[in-house]
PDB file of C-alpha atoms in Angstrom:
ATOM      1  CA  MET B 229     102.920 136.821  47.890  1.00 78.00           C
ATOM      2  CA  SER B 230     101.346 134.223  45.633  1.00 86.00           C
ATOM      3  CA  THR B 231     103.204 132.847  42.642  1.00 88.00           C
ATOM      4  CA  LEU B 232     100.712 134.526  40.321  1.00 88.00           C
ATOM      5  CA  ASN B 233     101.251 137.938  41.979  1.00 91.00           C
ATOM      6  CA  LEU B 234     105.016 137.404  41.866  1.00 92.00           C
ATOM      7  CA  ALA B 235     104.858 136.557  38.165  1.00 93.00           C
ATOM      8  CA  ALA B 236     102.657 139.564  37.432  1.00 94.00           C
ATOM      9  CA  THR B 237     104.903 141.956  39.352  1.00 96.00           C
ATOM     10  CA  THR B 238     108.018 140.660  37.626  1.00 97.00           C
ATOM     11  CA  LEU B 239     106.407 140.782  34.186  1.00 97.00           C
ATOM     12  CA  VAL B 240     105.195 144.355  34.742  1.00 98.00           C
ATOM     13  CA  THR B 241     108.710 145.371  35.785  1.00 98.00           C
ATOM     14  CA  LEU B 242     110.226 143.740  32.694  1.00 98.00           C
ATOM     15  CA  ALA B 243     107.576 145.331  30.449  1.00 98.00           C
ATOM     16  CA  LEU B 244     108.461 148.768  31.829  1.00 98.00           C
ATOM     17  CA  LEU B 245     112.180 148.110  31.290  1.00 98.00           C
ATOM     18  CA  LEU B 246     111.572 146.966  27.713  1.00 98.00           C
ATOM     19  CA  THR B 247     109.383 149.991  27.027  1.00 98.00           C
ATOM     20  CA  ALA B 248     112.094 152.320  28.328  1.00 98.00           C
ATOM     21  CA  LEU B 249     114.688 150.590  26.142  1.00 97.00           C
ATOM     22  CA  SER B 250     112.394 150.845  23.110  1.00 98.00           C
ATOM     23  CA  LEU B 251     111.867 154.556  23.726  1.00 98.00           C
ATOM     24  CA  HIS B 252     115.634 155.009  23.975  1.00 97.00           C
ATOM     25  CA  VAL B 253     116.085 153.357  20.557  1.00 97.00           C
ATOM     26  CA  SER B 254     113.327 155.556  19.105  1.00 97.00           C
ATOM     27  CA  ARG B 255     114.900 158.692  20.551  1.00 97.00           C
ATOM     28  CA  LEU B 256     118.254 157.839  18.963  1.00 96.00           C
ATOM     29  CA  ARG B 257     116.612 156.972  15.638  1.00 96.00           C
ATOM     30  CA  LEU B 258     114.985 160.410  15.613  1.00 95.00           C
ATOM     31  CA  ARG B 259     118.244 162.127  16.549  1.00 96.00           C
ATOM     32  CA  TYR B 260     120.154 160.433  13.725  1.00 95.00           C
ATOM     33  CA  ARG B 261     117.219 160.311  11.285  1.00 94.00           C
ATOM     34  CA  GLN B 262     117.869 156.586  10.974  1.00 92.00           C
ATOM     35  CA  THR B 263     114.752 154.519  10.232  1.00 90.00           C
ATOM     36  CA  TRP B 264     116.506 151.200   9.578  1.00 92.00           C
ATOM     37  CA  GLY B 265     119.670 149.719  11.030  1.00 90.00           C
ATOM     38  CA  ASP B 266     122.121 151.743  13.054  1.00 90.00           C
ATOM     39  CA  GLY B 267     123.655 153.884  10.292  1.00 91.00           C
ATOM     40  CA  GLY B 268     127.092 153.359  11.814  1.00 92.00           C
ATOM     41  CA  HIS B 269     126.147 155.110  15.038  1.00 95.00           C
ATOM     42  CA  LYS B 270     127.685 153.103  17.869  1.00 94.00           C
ATOM     43  CA  ASP B 271     125.285 154.348  20.532  1.00 95.00           C
ATOM     44  CA  LEU B 272     122.280 153.421  18.373  1.00 95.00           C
ATOM     45  CA  ALA B 273     123.758 149.989  17.674  1.00 96.00           C
ATOM     46  CA  ALA B 274     124.264 149.443  21.410  1.00 96.00           C
ATOM     47  CA  ALA B 275     120.717 150.601  22.178  1.00 96.00           C
ATOM     48  CA  ILE B 276     119.222 148.291  19.543  1.00 96.00           C
ATOM     49  CA  ARG B 277     121.210 145.306  20.768  1.00 96.00           C
ATOM     50  CA  THR B 278     120.480 146.040  24.429  1.00 96.00           C
ATOM     51  CA  HIS B 279     116.749 146.145  23.733  1.00 97.00           C
ATOM     52  CA  GLY B 280     116.915 142.968  21.644  1.00 97.00           C
ATOM     53  CA  ASN B 281     118.960 141.025  24.151  1.00 97.00           C
ATOM     54  CA  THR B 282     116.735 142.055  27.043  1.00 97.00           C
ATOM     55  CA  LEU B 283     113.652 141.027  25.074  1.00 97.00           C
ATOM     56  CA  GLU B 284     115.206 137.658  24.165  1.00 97.00           C
ATOM     57  CA  GLN B 285     116.114 136.839  27.753  1.00 97.00           C
ATOM     58  CA  SER B 286     112.862 138.172  29.219  1.00 97.00           C
ATOM     59  CA  MET B 287     110.701 136.028  26.952  1.00 97.00           C
ATOM     60  CA  LEU B 288     112.137 132.767  28.292  1.00 96.00           C
ATOM     61  CA  PHE B 289     112.016 133.926  31.887  1.00 97.00           C
ATOM     62  CA  GLY B 290     108.454 135.182  31.435  1.00 96.00           C
ATOM     63  CA  LEU B 291     107.333 131.820  30.071  1.00 96.00           C
ATOM     64  CA  LEU B 292     108.920 130.057  33.029  1.00 95.00           C
ATOM     65  CA  LEU B 293     107.072 132.408  35.396  1.00 93.00           C
ATOM     66  CA  LEU B 294     103.728 131.804  33.695  1.00 92.00           C
ATOM     67  CA  ALA B 295     104.242 128.044  33.939  1.00 92.00           C
ATOM     68  CA  HIS B 296     105.039 128.404  37.651  1.00 90.00           C
ATOM     69  CA  ALA B 297     101.873 130.439  38.163  1.00 87.00           C
ATOM     70  CA  GLN B 298      99.792 127.741  36.464  1.00 89.00           C
ATOM     71  CA  LEU B 299     101.244 125.016  38.664  1.00 87.00           C
ATOM     72  CA  HIS B 300     100.741 127.017  41.865  1.00 73.00           C
ATOM     73  CA  SER B 301     104.399 126.554  42.688  1.00 65.00           C
ATOM     74  CA  SER B 302     105.241 125.326  46.157  1.00 68.00           C
ATOM     75  CA  THR B 303     108.502 127.311  46.108  1.00 75.00           C
ATOM     76  CA  PRO B 304     107.436 130.978  46.002  1.00 83.00           C
ATOM     77  CA  GLY B 305     110.354 132.113  48.186  1.00 88.00           C
ATOM     78  CA  ALA B 306     113.012 130.626  45.926  1.00 88.00           C
ATOM     79  CA  LEU B 307     111.144 131.852  42.872  1.00 89.00           C
ATOM     80  CA  ALA B 308     110.981 135.377  44.332  1.00 93.00           C
ATOM     81  CA  VAL B 309     114.772 135.355  44.741  1.00 94.00           C
ATOM     82  CA  ALA B 310     115.166 134.187  41.129  1.00 94.00           C
ATOM     83  CA  CYS B 311     112.789 136.925  39.908  1.00 96.00           C
ATOM     84  CA  ALA B 312     114.569 139.666  41.823  1.00 97.00           C
ATOM     85  CA  GLY B 313     117.924 138.343  40.622  1.00 97.00           C
ATOM     86  CA  PHE B 314     116.754 138.244  37.020  1.00 97.00           C
ATOM     87  CA  VAL B 315     115.481 141.822  37.073  1.00 98.00           C
ATOM     88  CA  LEU B 316     118.682 143.057  38.731  1.00 98.00           C
ATOM     89  CA  ALA B 317     120.790 141.115  36.224  1.00 98.00           C
ATOM     90  CA  ARG B 318     118.924 142.670  33.316  1.00 98.00           C
ATOM     91  CA  LEU B 319     119.334 146.170  34.769  1.00 97.00           C
ATOM     92  CA  LEU B 320     123.069 145.540  35.207  1.00 97.00           C
ATOM     93  CA  TYR B 321     123.246 144.216  31.652  1.00 97.00           C
ATOM     94  CA  CYS B 322     121.537 147.332  30.287  1.00 97.00           C
ATOM     95  CA  MET B 323     123.834 149.651  32.206  1.00 96.00           C
ATOM     96  CA  GLY B 324     126.888 147.686  31.107  1.00 95.00           C
ATOM     97  CA  ALA B 325     125.831 147.511  27.464  1.00 94.00           C
ATOM     98  CA  LEU B 326     124.833 151.158  27.155  1.00 93.00           C
ATOM     99  CA  THR B 327     128.017 152.368  28.865  1.00 93.00           C
ATOM    100  CA  ARG B 328     130.203 149.780  27.106  1.00 92.00           C
ATOM    101  CA  ARG B 329     131.419 148.076  30.267  1.00 94.00           C
ATOM    102  CA  LEU B 330     132.224 144.549  29.153  1.00 94.00           C
ATOM    103  CA  ALA B 331     132.765 143.167  32.663  1.00 96.00           C
ATOM    104  CA  TRP B 332     129.284 144.329  33.737  1.00 95.00           C
ATOM    105  CA  ARG B 333     127.703 142.777  30.655  1.00 94.00           C
ATOM    106  CA  GLN B 334     129.513 139.492  31.197  1.00 96.00           C
ATOM    107  CA  ALA B 335     128.596 139.324  34.890  1.00 97.00           C
ATOM    108  CA  ALA B 336     124.992 140.214  34.119  1.00 97.00           C
ATOM    109  CA  HIS B 337     124.800 137.562  31.413  1.00 96.00           C
ATOM    110  CA  ALA B 338     126.151 134.906  33.776  1.00 97.00           C
ATOM    111  CA  PHE B 339     123.688 135.978  36.485  1.00 97.00           C
ATOM    112  CA  THR B 340     120.827 135.997  33.952  1.00 97.00           C
ATOM    113  CA  LEU B 341     121.646 132.413  32.981  1.00 97.00           C
ATOM    114  CA  LEU B 342     121.897 131.392  36.621  1.00 96.00           C
ATOM    115  CA  THR B 343     118.458 132.822  37.417  1.00 96.00           C
ATOM    116  CA  GLN B 344     116.948 131.202  34.304  1.00 97.00           C
ATOM    117  CA  LEU B 345     118.411 127.841  35.281  1.00 96.00           C
ATOM    118  CA  THR B 346     117.146 128.303  38.836  1.00 94.00           C
ATOM    119  CA  ALA B 347     113.626 129.050  37.592  1.00 94.00           C
ATOM    120  CA  THR B 348     113.849 126.049  35.250  1.00 95.00           C
ATOM    121  CA  ALA B 349     114.983 123.734  38.050  1.00 94.00           C
ATOM    122  CA  LEU B 350     112.215 124.996  40.356  1.00 91.00           C
ATOM    123  CA  LEU B 351     109.646 124.437  37.612  1.00 92.00           C
ATOM    124  CA  ALA B 352     110.938 120.939  36.881  1.00 93.00           C
ATOM    125  CA  HIS B 353     110.877 120.083  40.589  1.00 91.00           C
ATOM    126  CA  THR B 354     107.329 121.416  40.984  1.00 88.00           C
ATOM    127  CA  ALA B 355     106.054 119.699  37.861  1.00 88.00           C
ATOM    128  CA  TRP B 356     107.622 116.341  38.603  1.00 89.00           C
ATOM    129  CA  THR B 357     106.809 116.154  42.303  1.00 86.00           C
ATOM    130  CA  ALA B 358     103.232 117.446  42.167  1.00 69.00           C
TER     131      ALA B 358
END
């Protein structure tokens, strides 16, 4: 798989995850008739924060992927592992946040940072050795 195809596949997967999280927030807003904020509803607060955190982390990773695709990265295998790890970490984070499992959230956050640092190191290596 080319780096561009890998980036596209990962970005589509993250877009679908973010859309599902956004729909979950909307569903809860309708249920509680809450157009702004969380109204003190813990499940709505968790849904809002889960969507926001996933968006924040996905933006950086997505930019790293697009830079890799532009450089025609010579490390598609390692990048594929980082992409798969990132998506799995975000899914674990969402499950942990929405079910209030702190250990899952913490592990997912650590794994998210590890995959972001891996993608950053691969990009730096590609950019500086090309």
